């Protein structure tokens, strides 16, 4: 069996301290939580940062630098930096692209717009075109975050135009309010329409985090766990760290017989240069 890449989504941009006291907010907290998740078995660390004054997500380069410098110094993890900014607040494109300056191996590429509660998470063609061109020019691999099946077709069109380099790597985001539900049928459909040679990983938002990790694991894909996707460890019980969410996936994978990819192995699977 192919080794399993676990990505850890450390903090996201929207979860507040009121929702859970365990969400990392300060740069040092985000870095330490990322390092702990790597120690627990995550080979890819997906990073958002927060404005220390407001606690909200920001694309401020100096804060990304502080966090990534620390993680790079202490781990060999693959870094996947967000370009989403704050979904629903829709920061200007240049601001969203700032983390590319740190030359991470991967950045997120949200392949379309969707409704989130009463707001719209905007990812218009102008943003996708610019992001695709910038990642190509810098040799950064986009992690294609798709919330519904139509977004897969968008990515295929970008690949046909030469704006995305094959093999593509998809991150299915299931169980969000405006996207496809976190069900076996959704996952099956999405994997069936992927272009040949693609790799994929799955996120189950909220209560579906564990079930989607288990499904992704047995279907031969890769998985993401972490506080960005669910602040709960189990019903009514808050997760205290990202590491404990990663450790649980590692335990289940070992019982199932799927070995965990090291960062070096993850780089090989994802074709990172
Ligand atoms: Zn994210």
mmCIF file of C-alpha atoms and ligand atoms in Angstrom:
data_model
loop_
_atom_site.group_PDB
_atom_site.id
_atom_site.type_symbol
_atom_site.label_atom_id
_atom_site.label_comp_id
_atom_site.label_asym_id
_atom_site.label_seq_id
_atom_site.Cartn_x
_atom_site.Cartn_y
_atom_site.Cartn_z
ATOM 1 C CA UNK A 1 0.000 0.000 0.000
ATOM 2 C CA UNK A 2 1.067 3.523 -0.835
ATOM 3 C CA UNK A 3 2.219 5.496 2.166
ATOM 4 C CA UNK A 4 -0.229 7.939 3.722
ATOM 5 C CA UNK A 5 0.446 11.658 3.672
ATOM 6 C CA UNK A 6 -1.105 13.413 6.636
ATOM 7 C CA UNK A 7 -1.504 17.154 6.301
ATOM 8 C CA UNK A 8 -2.164 19.145 9.453
ATOM 9 C CA UNK A 9 -4.415 22.210 9.149
ATOM 10 C CA UNK A 10 -3.126 24.146 12.138
ATOM 11 C CA UNK A 11 -5.423 27.097 12.741
ATOM 12 C CA UNK A 12 -7.343 28.450 9.728
ATOM 13 C CA UNK A 13 -8.486 32.047 9.813
ATOM 14 C CA UNK A 14 -11.868 32.108 11.466
ATOM 15 C CA UNK A 15 -11.947 30.072 14.668
ATOM 16 C CA UNK A 16 -11.848 32.275 17.745
ATOM 17 C CA UNK A 17 -10.620 31.825 21.301
ATOM 18 C CA UNK A 18 -14.261 32.105 22.374
ATOM 19 C CA UNK A 19 -15.003 28.943 20.407
ATOM 20 C CA UNK A 20 -12.030 27.071 21.808
ATOM 21 C CA UNK A 21 -9.200 28.177 24.078
ATOM 22 C CA UNK A 22 -6.908 25.697 22.289
ATOM 23 C CA UNK A 23 -6.750 27.382 18.888
ATOM 24 C CA UNK A 24 -3.218 28.660 18.150
ATOM 25 C CA UNK A 25 -3.324 32.383 17.418
ATOM 26 C CA UNK A 26 0.045 33.994 18.143
ATOM 27 C CA UNK A 27 2.884 33.302 15.676
ATOM 28 C CA UNK A 28 4.807 31.330 18.270
ATOM 29 C CA UNK A 29 1.748 29.237 19.137
ATOM 30 C CA UNK A 30 1.098 28.451 15.476
ATOM 31 C CA UNK A 31 4.739 27.470 14.920
ATOM 32 C CA UNK A 32 4.890 25.254 18.010
ATOM 33 C CA UNK A 33 1.596 23.589 17.141
ATOM 34 C CA UNK A 34 2.891 22.916 13.625
ATOM 35 C CA UNK A 35 6.109 21.415 14.981
ATOM 36 C CA UNK A 36 4.118 19.190 17.349
ATOM 37 C CA UNK A 37 1.885 18.029 14.487
ATOM 38 C CA UNK A 38 4.990 17.148 12.433
ATOM 39 C CA UNK A 39 6.371 15.188 15.379
ATOM 40 C CA UNK A 40 3.055 13.355 15.603
ATOM 41 C CA UNK A 41 3.317 12.258 11.962
ATOM 42 C CA UNK A 42 2.124 15.063 9.708
ATOM 43 C CA UNK A 43 4.431 15.479 6.729
ATOM 44 C CA UNK A 44 2.662 18.542 5.323
ATOM 45 C CA UNK A 45 1.842 21.538 7.502
ATOM 46 C CA UNK A 46 -0.902 23.810 6.154
ATOM 47 C CA UNK A 47 -0.433 27.270 7.574
ATOM 48 C CA UNK A 48 -2.596 30.320 8.102
ATOM 49 C CA UNK A 49 -1.447 33.097 10.388
ATOM 50 C CA UNK A 50 -3.372 35.514 12.581
ATOM 51 C CA UNK A 51 -3.066 39.172 13.343
ATOM 52 C CA UNK A 52 -1.930 39.097 16.993
ATOM 53 C CA UNK A 53 -4.009 42.223 17.744
ATOM 54 C CA UNK A 54 -7.336 41.019 16.354
ATOM 55 C CA UNK A 55 -6.831 37.264 16.366
ATOM 56 C CA UNK A 56 -8.224 37.133 12.815
ATOM 57 C CA UNK A 57 -6.551 35.667 9.764
ATOM 58 C CA UNK A 58 -4.089 37.875 7.910
ATOM 59 C CA UNK A 59 -1.839 37.478 4.865
ATOM 60 C CA UNK A 60 0.846 39.687 6.452
ATOM 61 C CA UNK A 61 4.197 38.479 5.137
ATOM 62 C CA UNK A 62 6.251 39.232 8.253
ATOM 63 C CA UNK A 63 4.006 37.013 10.373
ATOM 64 C CA UNK A 64 4.140 34.185 7.825
ATOM 65 C CA UNK A 65 7.922 34.565 7.855
ATOM 66 C CA UNK A 66 8.136 34.347 11.620
ATOM 67 C CA UNK A 67 6.069 31.152 11.661
ATOM 68 C CA UNK A 68 7.693 29.464 8.667
ATOM 69 C CA UNK A 69 11.246 30.341 9.787
ATOM 70 C CA UNK A 70 10.625 28.597 13.075
ATOM 71 C CA UNK A 71 9.026 25.497 11.524
ATOM 72 C CA UNK A 72 11.709 25.274 8.847
ATOM 73 C CA UNK A 73 14.438 25.513 11.500
ATOM 74 C CA UNK A 74 13.031 22.649 13.555
ATOM 75 C CA UNK A 75 11.421 20.284 11.038
ATOM 76 C CA UNK A 76 11.729 18.921 7.502
ATOM 77 C CA UNK A 77 7.972 19.297 6.946
ATOM 78 C CA UNK A 78 6.530 20.327 3.590
ATOM 79 C CA UNK A 79 4.921 23.742 4.063
ATOM 80 C CA UNK A 80 1.643 24.544 2.348
ATOM 81 C CA UNK A 81 0.803 28.207 2.922
ATOM 82 C CA UNK A 82 -2.691 29.529 2.491
ATOM 83 C CA UNK A 83 -3.665 32.028 -0.175
ATOM 84 C CA UNK A 84 -7.287 32.153 0.941
ATOM 85 C CA UNK A 85 -6.884 35.058 3.340
ATOM 86 C CA UNK A 86 -10.130 35.247 5.244
ATOM 87 C CA UNK A 87 -12.856 33.400 3.325
ATOM 88 C CA UNK A 88 -15.850 35.708 3.007
ATOM 89 C CA UNK A 89 -13.822 38.869 3.621
ATOM 90 C CA UNK A 90 -12.083 38.539 0.297
ATOM 91 C CA UNK A 91 -8.788 40.388 0.664
ATOM 92 C CA UNK A 92 -7.252 41.980 -2.448
ATOM 93 C CA UNK A 93 -5.407 39.540 -4.716
ATOM 94 C CA UNK A 94 -1.881 40.929 -4.134
ATOM 95 C CA UNK A 95 -2.396 40.598 -0.395
ATOM 96 C CA UNK A 96 -3.527 36.998 -0.734
ATOM 97 C CA UNK A 97 -0.437 36.144 -2.775
ATOM 98 C CA UNK A 98 2.078 37.547 -0.304
ATOM 99 C CA UNK A 99 3.107 34.178 1.226
ATOM 100 C CA UNK A 100 4.460 33.059 -2.176
ATOM 101 C CA UNK A 101 7.432 35.336 -1.512
ATOM 102 C CA UNK A 102 8.600 32.845 1.118
ATOM 103 C CA UNK A 103 8.962 30.203 -1.600
ATOM 104 C CA UNK A 104 6.992 27.443 0.141
ATOM 105 C CA UNK A 105 6.819 24.084 -1.617
ATOM 106 C CA UNK A 106 3.030 24.345 -1.794
ATOM 107 C CA UNK A 107 0.268 26.933 -1.551
ATOM 108 C CA UNK A 108 -3.480 26.484 -1.474
ATOM 109 C CA UNK A 109 -5.455 27.136 -4.680
ATOM 110 C CA UNK A 110 -9.186 27.416 -3.952
ATOM 111 C CA UNK A 111 -10.530 26.501 -7.347
ATOM 112 C CA UNK A 112 -13.780 28.475 -7.299
ATOM 113 C CA UNK A 113 -16.121 30.660 -5.281
ATOM 114 C CA UNK A 114 -18.722 29.388 -2.862
ATOM 115 C CA UNK A 115 -21.290 30.601 -0.373
ATOM 116 C CA UNK A 116 -20.257 30.483 3.277
ATOM 117 C CA UNK A 117 -23.124 31.252 5.624
ATOM 118 C CA UNK A 118 -24.236 34.759 4.577
ATOM 119 C CA UNK A 119 -20.997 35.606 2.764
ATOM 120 C CA UNK A 120 -19.302 34.542 -0.461
ATOM 121 C CA UNK A 121 -15.775 33.142 -0.507
ATOM 122 C CA UNK A 122 -14.591 34.751 -3.726
ATOM 123 C CA UNK A 123 -12.060 33.025 -5.947
ATOM 124 C CA UNK A 124 -12.788 34.669 -9.300
ATOM 125 C CA UNK A 125 -10.923 33.912 -12.550
ATOM 126 C CA UNK A 126 -8.685 36.953 -12.052
ATOM 127 C CA UNK A 127 -7.430 35.511 -8.761
ATOM 128 C CA UNK A 128 -7.007 31.971 -10.101
ATOM 129 C CA UNK A 129 -5.209 33.163 -13.250
ATOM 130 C CA UNK A 130 -2.748 35.241 -11.262
ATOM 131 C CA UNK A 131 -2.170 32.552 -8.662
ATOM 132 C CA UNK A 132 -1.673 29.867 -11.318
ATOM 133 C CA UNK A 133 0.848 31.996 -13.229
ATOM 134 C CA UNK A 134 2.742 32.936 -10.072
ATOM 135 C CA UNK A 135 3.004 29.347 -8.828
ATOM 136 C CA UNK A 136 4.212 28.208 -12.262
ATOM 137 C CA UNK A 137 6.809 30.970 -12.417
ATOM 138 C CA UNK A 138 8.092 30.190 -8.926
ATOM 139 C CA UNK A 139 7.953 26.396 -9.145
ATOM 140 C CA UNK A 140 5.452 26.139 -6.266
ATOM 141 C CA UNK A 141 2.951 23.270 -6.358
ATOM 142 C CA UNK A 142 -0.653 24.394 -5.894
ATOM 143 C CA UNK A 143 -2.784 22.287 -3.612
ATOM 144 C CA UNK A 144 -6.084 22.382 -5.494
ATOM 145 C CA UNK A 145 -8.750 22.831 -2.856
ATOM 146 C CA UNK A 146 -12.078 21.783 -4.339
ATOM 147 C CA UNK A 147 -15.371 22.167 -2.520
ATOM 148 C CA UNK A 148 -17.503 20.692 -5.278
ATOM 149 C CA UNK A 149 -17.058 18.585 -8.387
ATOM 150 C CA UNK A 150 -17.307 21.569 -10.744
ATOM 151 C CA UNK A 151 -14.091 22.928 -9.284
ATOM 152 C CA UNK A 152 -12.286 19.788 -10.470
ATOM 153 C CA UNK A 153 -13.335 20.657 -14.020
ATOM 154 C CA UNK A 154 -12.037 24.189 -13.505
ATOM 155 C CA UNK A 155 -8.647 22.722 -12.550
ATOM 156 C CA UNK A 156 -8.686 20.430 -15.585
ATOM 157 C CA UNK A 157 -9.305 23.465 -17.811
ATOM 158 C CA UNK A 158 -6.387 25.305 -16.202
ATOM 159 C CA UNK A 159 -4.168 22.281 -16.785
ATOM 160 C CA UNK A 160 -5.277 22.113 -20.437
ATOM 161 C CA UNK A 161 -4.377 25.791 -20.841
ATOM 162 C CA UNK A 162 -0.952 25.032 -19.398
ATOM 163 C CA UNK A 163 -1.594 27.125 -16.294
ATOM 164 C CA UNK A 164 -1.441 24.166 -13.905
ATOM 165 C CA UNK A 165 1.305 21.605 -14.191
ATOM 166 C CA UNK A 166 0.436 17.899 -14.131
ATOM 167 C CA UNK A 167 0.298 15.731 -12.110
ATOM 168 C CA UNK A 168 -2.311 17.712 -10.180
ATOM 169 C CA UNK A 169 -2.787 17.382 -6.439
ATOM 170 C CA UNK A 170 -6.321 17.847 -5.148
ATOM 171 C CA UNK A 171 -7.538 18.513 -1.632
ATOM 172 C CA UNK A 172 -11.268 17.709 -1.398
ATOM 173 C CA UNK A 173 -12.972 19.903 1.171
ATOM 174 C CA UNK A 174 -16.175 18.121 2.139
ATOM 175 C CA UNK A 175 -18.863 18.996 4.646
ATOM 176 C CA UNK A 176 -18.694 22.804 4.441
ATOM 177 C CA UNK A 177 -21.939 24.748 4.302
ATOM 178 C CA UNK A 178 -21.759 25.688 0.608
ATOM 179 C CA UNK A 179 -19.833 22.690 -0.699
ATOM 180 C CA UNK A 180 -20.408 18.992 -1.246
ATOM 181 C CA UNK A 181 -21.424 16.961 1.807
ATOM 182 C CA UNK A 182 -18.906 14.730 3.560
ATOM 183 C CA UNK A 183 -20.231 11.416 2.298
ATOM 184 C CA UNK A 184 -18.783 8.333 0.667
ATOM 185 C CA UNK A 185 -20.753 9.153 -2.503
ATOM 186 C CA UNK A 186 -19.213 12.645 -2.769
ATOM 187 C CA UNK A 187 -15.734 11.264 -2.322
ATOM 188 C CA UNK A 188 -16.291 8.436 -4.781
ATOM 189 C CA UNK A 189 -17.637 10.784 -7.436
ATOM 190 C CA UNK A 190 -14.769 13.234 -7.028
ATOM 191 C CA UNK A 191 -12.071 10.583 -7.209
ATOM 192 C CA UNK A 192 -13.683 9.063 -10.311
ATOM 193 C CA UNK A 193 -13.477 12.269 -12.343
ATOM 194 C CA UNK A 194 -9.853 13.136 -11.531
ATOM 195 C CA UNK A 195 -7.401 13.305 -14.399
ATOM 196 C CA UNK A 196 -5.104 10.298 -14.721
ATOM 197 C CA UNK A 197 -2.058 10.460 -12.496
ATOM 198 C CA UNK A 198 -3.513 12.961 -10.016
ATOM 199 C CA UNK A 199 -3.000 12.602 -6.279
ATOM 200 C CA UNK A 200 -5.662 13.533 -3.770
ATOM 201 C CA UNK A 201 -6.308 14.161 -0.125
ATOM 202 C CA UNK A 202 -9.523 14.778 1.775
ATOM 203 C CA UNK A 203 -10.700 17.116 4.505
ATOM 204 C CA UNK A 204 -13.885 16.406 6.424
ATOM 205 C CA UNK A 205 -15.121 19.644 7.895
ATOM 206 C CA UNK A 206 -16.371 19.596 11.485
ATOM 207 C CA UNK A 207 -17.842 16.355 12.774
ATOM 208 C CA UNK A 208 -16.850 14.523 9.594
ATOM 209 C CA UNK A 209 -13.103 14.966 10.064
ATOM 210 C CA UNK A 210 -12.492 11.457 11.362
ATOM 211 C CA UNK A 211 -14.848 9.627 8.996
ATOM 212 C CA UNK A 212 -13.344 11.358 5.952
ATOM 213 C CA UNK A 213 -9.810 10.603 7.170
ATOM 214 C CA UNK A 214 -10.749 6.932 7.504
ATOM 215 C CA UNK A 215 -12.403 6.877 4.096
ATOM 216 C CA UNK A 216 -9.509 8.644 2.405
ATOM 217 C CA UNK A 217 -7.145 6.196 4.033
ATOM 218 C CA UNK A 218 -8.887 3.045 2.752
ATOM 219 C CA UNK A 219 -9.566 4.523 -0.706
ATOM 220 C CA UNK A 220 -5.849 5.044 -1.249
ATOM 221 C CA UNK A 221 -5.862 8.815 -0.947
ATOM 222 C CA UNK A 222 -4.262 11.087 1.614
ATOM 223 C CA UNK A 223 -5.858 12.949 4.486
ATOM 224 C CA UNK A 224 -5.904 16.160 6.465
ATOM 225 C CA UNK A 225 -6.574 16.541 10.161
ATOM 226 C CA UNK A 226 -6.300 19.473 12.531
ATOM 227 C CA UNK A 227 -8.011 22.255 14.384
ATOM 228 C CA UNK A 228 -8.632 24.283 11.222
ATOM 229 C CA UNK A 229 -11.151 21.629 10.179
ATOM 230 C CA UNK A 230 -12.568 20.578 13.541
ATOM 231 C CA UNK A 231 -12.106 21.972 17.004
ATOM 232 C CA UNK A 232 -13.575 18.798 18.529
ATOM 233 C CA UNK A 233 -11.815 15.539 19.241
ATOM 234 C CA UNK A 234 -15.120 13.756 19.735
ATOM 235 C CA UNK A 235 -18.728 14.786 20.356
ATOM 236 C CA UNK A 236 -18.670 17.654 22.850
ATOM 237 C CA UNK A 237 -14.969 17.201 23.643
ATOM 238 C CA UNK A 238 -12.636 19.930 22.406
ATOM 239 C CA UNK A 239 -9.342 18.844 20.867
ATOM 240 C CA UNK A 240 -6.482 20.298 22.896
ATOM 241 C CA UNK A 241 -3.772 20.146 20.231
ATOM 242 C CA UNK A 242 -3.285 19.531 16.544
ATOM 243 C CA UNK A 243 -0.921 16.720 17.489
ATOM 244 C CA UNK A 244 -3.664 14.683 19.138
ATOM 245 C CA UNK A 245 -5.807 14.857 16.008
ATOM 246 C CA UNK A 246 -2.830 13.735 13.907
ATOM 247 C CA UNK A 247 -1.868 10.998 16.393
ATOM 248 C CA UNK A 248 -5.329 9.472 16.132
ATOM 249 C CA UNK A 249 -5.037 9.201 12.346
ATOM 250 C CA UNK A 250 -1.564 7.664 12.723
ATOM 251 C CA UNK A 251 -2.898 5.057 15.155
ATOM 252 C CA UNK A 252 -5.779 4.074 12.877
ATOM 253 C CA UNK A 253 -3.515 3.931 9.802
ATOM 254 C CA UNK A 254 -1.096 1.660 11.634
ATOM 255 C CA UNK A 255 -3.886 -0.671 12.720
ATOM 256 C CA UNK A 256 -5.129 -0.726 9.142
ATOM 257 C CA UNK A 257 -1.642 -1.406 7.829
ATOM 258 C CA UNK A 258 -0.935 1.804 5.956
ATOM 259 C CA UNK A 259 2.429 3.327 6.783
ATOM 260 C CA UNK A 260 2.779 7.058 7.266
ATOM 261 C CA UNK A 261 4.792 9.012 4.702
ATOM 262 C CA UNK A 262 7.751 10.978 5.993
ATOM 263 C CA UNK A 263 8.162 14.458 4.520
ATOM 264 C CA UNK A 264 10.792 13.060 2.105
ATOM 265 C CA UNK A 265 8.358 10.366 0.989
ATOM 266 C CA UNK A 266 5.547 12.916 0.717
ATOM 267 C CA UNK A 267 7.752 15.028 -1.580
ATOM 268 C CA UNK A 268 8.252 12.015 -3.822
ATOM 269 C CA UNK A 269 4.528 11.153 -3.917
ATOM 270 C CA UNK A 270 3.579 14.769 -4.674
ATOM 271 C CA UNK A 271 6.367 15.282 -7.208
ATOM 272 C CA UNK A 272 7.860 18.227 -5.347
ATOM 273 C CA UNK A 273 11.224 19.292 -6.601
HETATM 274 ZN ZN1 LIG B 1 -6.666 26.624 5.187
#
